[in-house]
Amino acid sequence: MTIQPSPGSSSYLPGSSGYLGMFPERRMSYFSNSYVIGLTVAAGIGGLLFGYDTGVISGALLYIKDEFEEVNQSSFLQETIVSMALVGAIIGAAAGGWINDAYGRKKATLLADVVFAAGAVVMAAAPDPYVLILGRLFVGLGVGIASVTAPVYIAEASPSEVRGGLVSTNVLMITGGQFLSYLVNLAFTEVPGTWRWMLGVAGVPAVVQFCIMLCLPESPRWLFMKNDKAKAIVILSKIYDIARLEDEIENLSVAEEEERQKKNDVRISDVFKSKEMRLAFLAGAGLQAFQQFTGINTVMYYSPTIVQMAGFSSNQLALLLSLIIAALNAAGTVLGIYFIDHFGRKKLALSSLTGVIASLVILAGAFFGRSSGSSNELFGWIAILGLALYIVFFSPGMGPVPWTVNTEIYPEQYRGICGGMSATVNWVSNLIVAQTFLSVAEAVGTGWTFAILAGIAVLAVVFVTMFVPETMGLTFVEVEQIWKERTWGSSYNTESLLERGNDS
């Protein structure tokens, strides 16, 4: 007997191609619900903080060295001022997963804002480099918590058919924050207390987000799973029409029933005990690691230095070209918002990595040409072209895809802790790349450094092909089915359907 799933069953879920194909009138577009857009933008301010902090320190450090002679004389202090925010972000991301699961996405966001704003005040008022380093640690903690919370909050409030684009809005806010930091650096160059303004103004968006989040709801999925169903349904009713709302509630009920059959408290060790979760975490954490080890923050942190390495010694020209690179990064992310829900996560990542490999090969070739003793300016311009192409290919794909996929591939019970763990992998990888790029370039040459990054990008293509599933348009329950089928074989779904059919 053939079992035909009904629209209310868990095997016939909103977000699946069959469901939305049969009910196209229930498919939502990006701008069809102003309430969802409002939640997305408000949560995305966390991404703005993330991006601003990673970009602003490059300009501020020039003036910090002018004020504190001990910093000017110590490369270690300079590196510590830059990297302490990354250390804080690693701690914040690791703790952020637990905070999200225990206290909710809203409270985690509010905590991140308080810690970030406090860090901004400490930095702006720092009487010496050591207090400044403490402020950088606080800011990093806030950024780390926000980097886990914002994508999950947006994903859980988003319809499945536009979830990728809306989560990518957070990445747009990150790249927009980086671009904004370059503009702020230029704006405050002639103002007394230059670096204090650069770093202190970061507290403003944190305060704004805190005030807005006080008026916004908790994630409806988190509320539902915490048995506060009445509040969850009120929020969901503002996102979906009545017909779609019933199906979404049914979907959440199925997920809740599965979670009840598992133990309530999840520890980090539990992630590695389940083969399904090991596969999911491998895909999520691997994407986050390859995002960094293919060199994106090498480009963002050191683009002025790379431009000067290419033979353009003028500081002003280096900063101007770096500003253009940051603008390309933001523009590419806008394209990614469209592509990710039309082209697919996996295809977008693979096409992005293909372009990244080509760009890194161009960069390596340009620097090999310069190292051969040629004084031809053509190699310098080829390096700039390679840098621009790198951003053009990276930003629409490998920029948003890792963050989007990591909001989709974990069951509700594991989403916070696994999201925090994968974000921690991202920040640790970020720290390793940021702290080693100049040293590696000095040891083996800039050309070979970019060649190594190209080789890592090739490994990333193999990894994505083998381990990352396509999640475009799937509900969270449908994504869980992918891991169950990969663990137990393709017969899992058929046996599950037969059991449900016999029960009925």
Short mmCIF file of C-alpha atoms in Angstrom, two decimals:
data_model
loop_
_atom_site.label_atom_id
_atom_site.label_comp_id
_atom_site.label_asym_id
_atom_site.label_seq_id
_atom_site.Cartn_x
_atom_site.Cartn_y
_atom_site.Cartn_z
CA MET A 1 0.00 0.00 0.00
CA THR A 2 1.28 3.44 -0.90
CA ILE A 3 1.17 5.94 1.92
CA GLN A 4 0.19 9.43 0.87
CA PRO A 5 1.35 12.05 3.36
CA SER A 6 -1.26 14.63 4.25
CA PRO A 7 -0.60 18.37 4.50
CA GLY A 8 -0.69 18.10 8.30
CA SER A 9 1.79 15.25 8.61
CA SER A 10 5.44 15.67 9.47
CA SER A 11 6.47 14.10 6.19
CA TYR A 12 4.65 16.79 4.28
CA LEU A 13 6.08 19.92 5.79
CA PRO A 14 5.94 23.60 4.95
CA GLY A 15 9.12 24.55 3.19
CA SER A 16 9.39 21.31 1.21
CA SER A 17 9.27 21.60 -2.55
CA GLY A 18 6.05 19.57 -2.66
CA TYR A 19 4.25 21.72 -0.11
CA LEU A 20 5.14 25.09 -1.53
CA GLY A 21 4.72 23.76 -5.04
CA MET A 22 1.13 22.77 -4.24
CA PHE A 23 0.43 25.96 -2.28
CA PRO A 24 2.43 28.67 -4.08
CA GLU A 25 0.18 31.37 -2.63
CA ARG A 26 1.67 30.60 0.79
CA ARG A 27 5.24 31.25 -0.36
CA MET A 28 6.59 34.45 1.18
CA SER A 29 8.97 36.92 -0.40
CA TYR A 30 11.69 38.86 1.40
CA PHE A 31 9.69 42.05 1.84
CA SER A 32 6.15 40.65 2.12
CA ASN A 33 6.12 40.82 5.93
CA SER A 34 7.38 44.00 7.57
CA TYR A 35 7.31 42.34 11.00
CA VAL A 36 9.87 39.72 9.94
CA ILE A 37 12.02 42.41 8.31
CA GLY A 38 11.92 44.41 11.55
CA LEU A 39 13.06 41.41 13.61
CA THR A 40 15.83 40.71 11.09
CA VAL A 41 17.19 44.25 11.03
CA ALA A 42 17.05 44.60 14.82
CA ALA A 43 18.92 41.33 15.36
CA GLY A 44 21.31 42.23 12.55
CA ILE A 45 22.66 45.19 14.54
CA GLY A 46 24.71 42.51 16.31
CA GLY A 47 26.35 41.82 12.94
CA LEU A 48 27.05 45.55 12.57
CA LEU A 49 28.91 45.51 15.91
CA PHE A 50 30.81 42.42 14.75
CA GLY A 51 31.90 44.07 11.49
CA TYR A 52 32.67 47.48 12.95
CA ASP A 53 34.98 46.09 15.62
CA THR A 54 36.94 43.93 13.17
CA GLY A 55 37.50 46.91 10.88
CA VAL A 56 38.00 49.91 13.16
CA ILE A 57 41.12 48.72 15.00
CA SER A 58 43.32 48.87 11.90
CA GLY A 59 42.95 52.67 11.72
CA ALA A 60 42.75 53.30 15.46
CA LEU A 61 46.02 51.48 16.10
CA LEU A 62 47.95 54.12 14.13
CA TYR A 63 46.88 56.79 16.61
CA ILE A 64 47.16 54.55 19.68
CA LYS A 65 50.86 54.15 18.83
CA ASP A 66 51.21 57.93 18.66
CA GLU A 67 49.73 58.40 22.14
CA PHE A 68 51.39 55.49 23.94
CA GLU A 69 55.12 55.24 23.22
CA GLU A 70 55.30 51.81 24.83
CA VAL A 71 52.84 50.52 22.24
CA ASN A 72 54.86 52.12 19.46
CA GLN A 73 57.96 50.34 20.72
CA SER A 74 56.35 46.92 21.22
CA SER A 75 54.99 44.75 18.40
CA PHE A 76 53.70 42.39 21.08
CA LEU A 77 51.49 45.10 22.62
CA GLN A 78 50.17 46.04 19.17
CA GLU A 79 49.31 42.42 18.40
CA THR A 80 47.70 42.02 21.83
CA ILE A 81 45.50 45.09 21.38
CA VAL A 82 44.28 43.70 18.05
CA SER A 83 43.93 40.06 19.05
CA MET A 84 42.43 40.47 22.53
CA ALA A 85 39.04 41.13 20.94
CA LEU A 86 39.40 37.80 19.11
CA VAL A 87 40.25 36.07 22.38
CA GLY A 88 37.12 37.60 23.92
CA ALA A 89 35.07 36.54 20.89
CA ILE A 90 36.26 32.93 21.27
CA ILE A 91 35.14 32.91 24.92
CA GLY A 92 31.89 34.74 24.11
CA ALA A 93 31.00 32.37 21.27
CA ALA A 94 31.75 29.31 23.41
CA ALA A 95 29.56 30.60 26.25
CA GLY A 96 26.97 32.09 23.88
CA GLY A 97 25.64 28.72 22.79
CA TRP A 98 24.82 27.72 26.37
CA ILE A 99 23.37 31.16 27.16
CA ASN A 100 21.10 30.93 24.09
CA ASP A 101 19.77 27.51 25.04
CA ALA A 102 19.33 28.28 28.74
CA TYR A 103 18.00 31.85 28.70
CA GLY A 104 16.82 32.46 25.14
CA ARG A 105 17.94 34.44 22.13
CA LYS A 106 16.55 37.78 23.37
CA LYS A 107 18.33 37.76 26.73
CA ALA A 108 21.55 36.64 25.04
CA THR A 109 21.32 39.63 22.69
CA LEU A 110 20.68 42.04 25.56
CA LEU A 111 23.67 40.64 27.45
CA ALA A 112 25.90 41.01 24.39
CA ASP A 113 24.84 44.67 24.04
CA VAL A 114 25.59 45.46 27.69
CA VAL A 115 29.03 43.84 27.58
CA PHE A 116 29.89 45.45 24.23
CA ALA A 117 28.80 48.94 25.34
CA ALA A 118 30.78 48.58 28.58
CA GLY A 119 33.83 47.58 26.57
CA ALA A 120 33.44 50.60 24.28
CA VAL A 121 33.34 52.96 27.29
CA VAL A 122 36.41 51.31 28.85
CA MET A 123 38.35 51.63 25.57
CA ALA A 124 37.40 55.27 25.04
CA ALA A 125 38.46 56.21 28.60
CA ALA A 126 41.54 53.96 28.81
CA PRO A 127 44.41 55.78 30.60
CA ASP A 128 46.99 53.22 29.48
CA PRO A 129 47.35 50.34 27.00
CA TYR A 130 46.50 47.71 29.60
CA VAL A 131 43.08 49.13 30.38
CA LEU A 132 42.57 49.43 26.62
CA ILE A 133 43.34 45.70 26.30
CA LEU A 134 40.74 44.98 29.01
CA GLY A 135 38.19 47.00 27.02
CA ARG A 136 39.05 45.03 23.88
CA LEU A 137 38.40 41.80 25.82
CA PHE A 138 34.93 43.04 26.87
CA VAL A 139 34.08 44.09 23.33
CA GLY A 140 35.21 40.70 22.05
CA LEU A 141 32.97 38.92 24.56
CA GLY A 142 29.99 40.90 23.28
CA VAL A 143 30.87 40.25 19.65
CA GLY A 144 31.29 36.52 20.33
CA ILE A 145 27.85 36.19 21.96
CA ALA A 146 26.25 38.26 19.17
CA SER A 147 27.91 36.19 16.44
CA VAL A 148 26.10 33.10 17.79
CA THR A 149 22.78 34.73 18.68
CA ALA A 150 21.87 36.97 15.75
CA PRO A 151 21.87 34.28 13.00
CA VAL A 152 19.88 31.83 15.16
CA TYR A 153 17.29 34.47 16.18
CA ILE A 154 16.78 35.48 12.55
CA ALA A 155 16.59 31.88 11.30
CA GLU A 156 14.01 30.86 13.88
CA ALA A 157 11.76 33.80 13.01
CA SER A 158 12.08 33.31 9.23
CA PRO A 159 9.89 31.32 6.82
CA SER A 160 11.95 28.50 5.33
CA GLU A 161 11.72 29.78 1.74
CA VAL A 162 13.44 33.09 2.61
CA ARG A 163 15.47 31.96 5.62
CA GLY A 164 18.80 31.95 3.79
CA GLY A 165 18.42 35.48 2.49
CA LEU A 166 17.27 36.85 5.84
CA VAL A 167 20.14 35.20 7.74
CA SER A 168 22.48 36.59 5.09
CA THR A 169 21.20 40.04 6.02
CA ASN A 170 23.21 39.59 9.22
CA VAL A 171 26.32 39.00 7.11
CA LEU A 172 25.45 42.15 5.13
CA MET A 173 25.41 44.02 8.43
CA ILE A 174 28.86 42.59 9.23
CA THR A 175 30.33 43.78 5.93
CA GLY A 176 28.44 47.06 6.25
CA GLY A 177 29.97 47.50 9.70
CA GLN A 178 33.44 46.95 8.27
CA PHE A 179 32.80 49.56 5.58
CA LEU A 180 31.39 51.95 8.19
CA SER A 181 34.52 51.52 10.31
CA TYR A 182 36.71 52.71 7.43
CA LEU A 183 34.52 55.79 6.99
CA VAL A 184 34.60 56.53 10.74
CA ASN A 185 38.38 56.16 10.75
CA LEU A 186 38.60 58.80 8.02
CA ALA A 187 36.03 61.08 9.73
CA PHE A 188 37.89 61.25 13.04
CA THR A 189 41.44 61.67 11.74
CA GLU A 190 41.46 65.41 12.51
CA VAL A 191 39.49 65.27 15.77
CA PRO A 192 41.27 65.50 19.15
CA GLY A 193 41.31 62.12 20.87
CA THR A 194 41.08 60.43 17.49
CA TRP A 195 41.29 56.76 18.46
CA ARG A 196 39.10 57.22 21.53
CA TRP A 197 36.24 58.42 19.31
CA MET A 198 36.86 55.64 16.80
CA LEU A 199 36.57 52.94 19.46
CA GLY A 200 34.04 54.64 21.76
CA VAL A 201 31.42 55.34 19.09
CA ALA A 202 30.99 51.57 18.71
CA GLY A 203 28.89 51.66 21.88
CA VAL A 204 26.12 53.67 20.17
CA PRO A 205 24.63 50.85 18.03
CA ALA A 206 24.87 48.50 21.04
CA VAL A 207 22.72 50.89 23.09
CA VAL A 208 20.29 51.31 20.17
CA GLN A 209 19.92 47.53 19.76
CA PHE A 210 19.43 47.08 23.50
CA CYS A 211 16.53 49.57 23.51
CA ILE A 212 14.93 48.00 20.42
CA MET A 213 15.28 44.41 21.69
CA LEU A 214 13.45 45.32 24.91
CA CYS A 215 10.38 45.85 22.72
CA LEU A 216 10.80 42.72 20.57
CA PRO A 217 9.76 39.12 21.33
CA GLU A 218 11.74 36.01 22.10
CA SER A 219 12.32 33.48 19.31
CA PRO A 220 9.00 31.65 18.74
CA ARG A 221 10.74 28.29 18.31
CA TRP A 222 12.61 28.69 21.60
CA LEU A 223 9.38 29.64 23.39
CA PHE A 224 7.54 26.66 21.88
CA MET A 225 10.24 24.23 22.94
CA LYS A 226 10.18 25.74 26.44
CA ASN A 227 6.41 25.02 26.65
CA ASP A 228 5.40 28.67 26.38
CA LYS A 229 3.21 27.82 23.40
CA ALA A 230 0.71 30.66 23.81
CA LYS A 231 3.37 33.34 23.40
CA ALA A 232 4.98 31.41 20.55
CA ILE A 233 1.71 31.18 18.63
CA VAL A 234 1.03 34.89 19.08
CA ILE A 235 4.42 35.68 17.51
CA LEU A 236 4.00 33.10 14.73
CA SER A 237 0.59 34.59 13.86
CA LYS A 238 2.37 37.83 12.98
CA ILE A 239 4.68 35.94 10.62
CA TYR A 240 2.26 33.53 8.85
CA ASP A 241 -1.33 33.63 7.64
CA ILE A 242 -3.88 31.34 9.30
CA ALA A 243 -3.51 28.41 6.87
CA ARG A 244 0.28 28.45 7.00
CA LEU A 245 0.24 29.03 10.77
CA GLU A 246 -1.51 25.70 11.41
CA ASP A 247 1.13 23.85 9.43
CA GLU A 248 3.99 25.63 11.21
CA ILE A 249 2.50 24.75 14.62
CA GLU A 250 2.17 21.13 13.50
CA ASN A 251 5.78 21.21 12.38
CA LEU A 252 6.90 22.55 15.76
CA SER A 253 4.82 19.95 17.57
CA VAL A 254 6.55 17.15 15.67
CA ALA A 255 9.95 18.63 16.54
CA GLU A 256 8.93 19.03 20.18
CA GLU A 257 7.80 15.39 20.40
CA GLU A 258 11.16 14.23 19.05
CA GLU A 259 12.99 16.42 21.54
CA ARG A 260 10.97 14.95 24.44
CA GLN A 261 12.29 11.53 23.57
CA LYS A 262 15.80 12.80 24.11
CA LYS A 263 17.32 13.94 27.37
CA ASN A 264 16.75 17.58 28.22
CA ASP A 265 20.24 18.69 29.17
CA VAL A 266 22.78 18.69 26.35
CA ARG A 267 26.49 18.79 27.05
CA ILE A 268 29.33 19.32 24.61
CA SER A 269 30.27 15.65 24.96
CA ASP A 270 26.78 14.65 23.77
CA VAL A 271 27.47 16.22 20.38
CA PHE A 272 30.21 13.67 19.76
CA LYS A 273 28.31 10.66 21.10
CA SER A 274 25.67 10.79 18.35
CA LYS A 275 26.78 9.99 14.81
CA GLU A 276 24.05 12.25 13.42
CA MET A 277 25.36 15.19 15.46
CA ARG A 278 28.98 14.39 14.60
CA LEU A 279 28.13 14.59 10.90
CA ALA A 280 26.19 17.83 11.36
CA PHE A 281 28.90 19.45 13.48
CA LEU A 282 31.61 18.35 11.03
CA ALA A 283 29.75 20.10 8.21
CA GLY A 284 29.05 23.27 10.23
CA ALA A 285 32.42 23.65 11.94
CA GLY A 286 34.28 22.68 8.77
CA LEU A 287 32.54 25.45 6.82
CA GLN A 288 33.43 27.98 9.53
CA ALA A 289 37.07 26.90 9.58
CA PHE A 290 37.43 27.00 5.79
CA GLN A 291 35.79 30.44 5.71
CA GLN A 292 38.76 31.75 7.68
CA PHE A 293 41.57 29.54 6.38
CA THR A 294 40.82 30.55 2.78
CA GLY A 295 42.02 33.99 3.85
CA ILE A 296 39.06 36.41 4.14
CA ASN A 297 40.23 38.19 7.29
CA THR A 298 43.78 38.21 5.99
CA VAL A 299 42.37 40.41 3.25
CA MET A 300 40.16 42.50 5.57
CA TYR A 301 42.72 43.02 8.37
CA TYR A 302 45.76 43.49 6.16
CA SER A 303 44.41 44.89 2.87
CA PRO A 304 46.34 48.20 3.32
CA THR A 305 49.49 46.18 4.04
CA ILE A 306 48.89 43.90 1.05
CA VAL A 307 48.40 46.94 -1.18
CA GLN A 308 51.73 48.33 0.04
CA MET A 309 53.36 44.93 -0.46
CA ALA A 310 52.19 45.18 -4.06
CA GLY A 311 54.31 48.30 -4.51
CA PHE A 312 51.91 51.16 -3.63
CA SER A 313 53.78 52.91 -0.83
CA SER A 314 51.35 55.83 -0.32
CA ASN A 315 49.33 55.44 2.89
CA GLN A 316 46.44 57.44 1.45
CA LEU A 317 46.28 55.32 -1.70
CA ALA A 318 46.48 52.14 0.38
CA LEU A 319 43.59 53.28 2.58
CA LEU A 320 41.53 54.36 -0.43
CA LEU A 321 42.00 51.02 -2.19
CA SER A 322 41.16 49.24 1.08
CA LEU A 323 37.95 51.27 1.33
CA ILE A 324 37.03 50.10 -2.19
CA ILE A 325 37.72 46.48 -1.14
CA ALA A 326 35.37 46.92 1.85
CA ALA A 327 32.68 48.39 -0.44
CA LEU A 328 32.99 45.43 -2.81
CA ASN A 329 32.62 43.11 0.18
CA ALA A 330 29.35 44.77 1.21
CA ALA A 331 28.03 44.84 -2.37
CA GLY A 332 28.87 41.16 -2.89
CA THR A 333 26.94 40.25 0.25
CA VAL A 334 23.83 41.92 -1.21
CA LEU A 335 24.12 39.56 -4.20
CA GLY A 336 24.53 36.66 -1.79
CA ILE A 337 21.19 37.49 -0.13
CA TYR A 338 19.48 36.85 -3.48
CA PHE A 339 21.57 33.89 -4.65
CA ILE A 340 21.43 31.87 -1.43
CA ASP A 341 17.68 31.16 -1.70
CA HIS A 342 17.66 30.83 -5.50
CA PHE A 343 20.97 29.12 -6.29
CA GLY A 344 21.31 27.03 -3.12
CA ARG A 345 23.82 26.96 -0.28
CA LYS A 346 26.06 24.19 -1.57
CA LYS A 347 26.23 25.34 -5.20
CA LEU A 348 26.86 28.91 -4.07
CA ALA A 349 29.72 27.81 -1.80
CA LEU A 350 31.32 25.70 -4.53
CA SER A 351 31.10 28.42 -7.19
CA SER A 352 32.43 30.96 -4.66
CA LEU A 353 35.40 28.74 -3.79
CA THR A 354 36.18 28.18 -7.48
CA GLY A 355 36.49 31.94 -7.98
CA VAL A 356 38.49 32.29 -4.74
CA ILE A 357 41.02 29.71 -5.98
CA ALA A 358 41.44 31.57 -9.28
CA SER A 359 41.85 34.90 -7.45
CA LEU A 360 44.45 33.52 -5.04
CA VAL A 361 46.39 32.05 -7.96
CA ILE A 362 46.39 35.50 -9.60
CA LEU A 363 47.61 37.08 -6.33
CA ALA A 364 50.34 34.47 -5.93
CA GLY A 365 51.47 34.96 -9.53
CA ALA A 366 51.61 38.73 -9.11
CA PHE A 367 53.81 38.50 -6.01
CA PHE A 368 56.02 35.83 -7.58
CA GLY A 369 56.51 38.27 -10.46
CA ARG A 370 57.49 41.09 -8.07
CA SER A 371 59.82 38.84 -6.09
CA SER A 372 61.72 37.99 -9.27
CA GLY A 373 63.16 41.50 -9.17
CA SER A 374 60.92 43.06 -11.81
CA SER A 375 60.13 46.73 -11.29
CA ASN A 376 57.16 46.56 -13.66
CA GLU A 377 54.14 48.23 -12.03
CA LEU A 378 51.91 45.81 -13.94
CA PHE A 379 52.46 43.16 -11.26
CA GLY A 380 51.22 45.58 -8.61
CA TRP A 381 48.02 46.24 -10.52
CA ILE A 382 47.56 42.50 -11.15
CA ALA A 383 47.78 42.00 -7.37
CA ILE A 384 45.10 44.67 -6.84
CA LEU A 385 42.94 42.93 -9.47
CA GLY A 386 43.42 39.60 -7.71
CA LEU A 387 42.47 41.20 -4.38
CA ALA A 388 39.29 42.71 -5.85
CA LEU A 389 38.32 39.45 -7.59
CA TYR A 390 38.86 37.57 -4.36
CA ILE A 391 36.30 39.76 -2.59
CA VAL A 392 33.89 39.64 -5.55
CA PHE A 393 33.86 35.82 -5.47
CA PHE A 394 34.09 35.30 -1.71
CA SER A 395 31.49 37.75 -0.42
CA PRO A 396 28.33 36.36 -2.10
CA GLY A 397 29.15 32.72 -1.24
CA MET A 398 31.65 31.77 1.45
CA GLY A 399 30.73 34.94 3.34
CA PRO A 400 27.07 34.11 4.16
CA VAL A 401 26.88 30.35 3.52
CA PRO A 402 28.73 29.11 6.66
CA TRP A 403 26.63 31.28 8.98
CA THR A 404 23.37 30.36 7.22
CA VAL A 405 24.06 26.61 7.13
CA ASN A 406 24.99 26.60 10.81
CA THR A 407 21.53 27.98 11.72
CA GLU A 408 19.83 25.18 9.77
CA ILE A 409 21.64 21.88 10.29
CA TYR A 410 21.24 21.31 14.05
CA PRO A 411 18.13 20.06 15.91
CA GLU A 412 16.52 22.58 18.27
CA GLN A 413 17.99 20.83 21.33
CA TYR A 414 21.52 21.23 19.95
CA ARG A 415 21.18 24.46 17.97
CA GLY A 416 22.54 26.82 20.59
CA ILE A 417 25.44 24.72 21.81
CA CYS A 418 26.50 23.56 18.32
CA GLY A 419 26.10 27.08 16.95
CA GLY A 420 28.35 28.33 19.74
CA MET A 421 30.92 25.61 19.14
CA SER A 422 31.06 26.25 15.38
CA ALA A 423 31.30 30.01 15.93
CA THR A 424 34.18 29.32 18.32
CA VAL A 425 35.89 27.34 15.55
CA ASN A 426 35.44 30.40 13.31
CA TRP A 427 36.99 32.77 15.86
CA VAL A 428 39.89 30.45 16.68
CA SER A 429 40.61 30.05 12.95
CA ASN A 430 40.32 33.83 12.57
CA LEU A 431 42.87 34.35 15.36
CA ILE A 432 45.31 31.82 13.86
CA VAL A 433 45.15 33.41 10.40
CA ALA A 434 45.38 36.98 11.70
CA GLN A 435 48.36 36.19 13.92
CA THR A 436 50.33 34.19 11.35
CA PHE A 437 49.80 35.89 7.97
CA LEU A 438 52.58 38.47 8.23
CA SER A 439 54.97 35.98 9.83
CA VAL A 440 54.35 33.36 7.14
CA ALA A 441 54.66 35.99 4.40
CA GLU A 442 57.99 37.09 5.87
CA ALA A 443 59.22 33.50 6.18
CA VAL A 444 58.25 32.00 2.81
CA GLY A 445 57.30 35.07 0.74
CA THR A 446 53.91 36.63 -0.05
CA GLY A 447 53.54 34.64 -3.27
CA TRP A 448 53.89 31.29 -1.51
CA THR A 449 51.55 32.47 1.26
CA PHE A 450 48.74 33.07 -1.25
CA ALA A 451 49.59 29.79 -2.97
CA ILE A 452 49.10 28.00 0.37
CA LEU A 453 45.71 29.72 0.78
CA ALA A 454 44.78 28.57 -2.75
CA GLY A 455 45.67 24.99 -1.78
CA ILE A 456 43.45 25.24 1.32
CA ALA A 457 40.62 26.52 -0.90
CA VAL A 458 40.98 23.40 -3.08
CA LEU A 459 40.61 21.27 0.06
CA ALA A 460 37.52 23.33 0.92
CA VAL A 461 35.94 22.40 -2.43
CA VAL A 462 36.49 18.70 -1.66
CA PHE A 463 35.07 19.16 1.84
CA VAL A 464 31.90 20.95 0.73
CA THR A 465 31.30 18.38 -2.01
CA MET A 466 31.58 15.44 0.40
CA PHE A 467 30.15 16.65 3.70
CA VAL A 468 27.81 19.65 3.26
CA PRO A 469 24.17 18.94 2.30
CA GLU A 470 21.87 21.29 0.40
CA THR A 471 19.39 22.86 2.85
CA MET A 472 17.70 25.46 0.65
CA GLY A 473 13.96 25.66 1.30
CA LEU A 474 13.94 22.79 3.82
CA THR A 475 12.31 22.97 7.23
CA PHE A 476 14.39 22.21 10.31
CA VAL A 477 12.73 18.78 10.62
CA GLU A 478 13.53 17.96 7.00
CA VAL A 479 17.18 18.85 7.57
CA GLU A 480 17.24 16.49 10.56
CA GLN A 481 16.03 13.76 8.21
CA ILE A 482 19.14 14.29 6.06
CA TRP A 483 21.45 13.38 8.94
CA LYS A 484 19.32 10.40 9.92
CA GLU A 485 19.43 9.09 6.35
CA ARG A 486 23.20 9.64 6.15
CA THR A 487 23.59 7.79 9.46
CA TRP A 488 21.15 4.93 9.02
CA GLY A 489 20.83 4.76 5.23
CA SER A 490 18.16 5.82 2.76
CA SER A 491 15.76 3.21 4.17
CA TYR A 492 15.27 5.32 7.34
CA ASN A 493 12.65 7.66 5.89
CA THR A 494 10.68 4.84 4.24
CA GLU A 495 10.56 2.81 7.46
CA SER A 496 9.53 5.91 9.41
CA LEU A 497 6.65 6.60 7.02
CA LEU A 498 5.51 2.96 7.18
CA GLU A 499 5.44 3.09 10.98
CA ARG A 500 3.31 6.22 10.90
CA GLY A 501 1.02 4.64 8.33
CA ASN A 502 0.54 1.50 10.44
CA ASP A 503 -0.14 3.60 13.54
CA SER A 504 -2.90 5.41 11.69
#
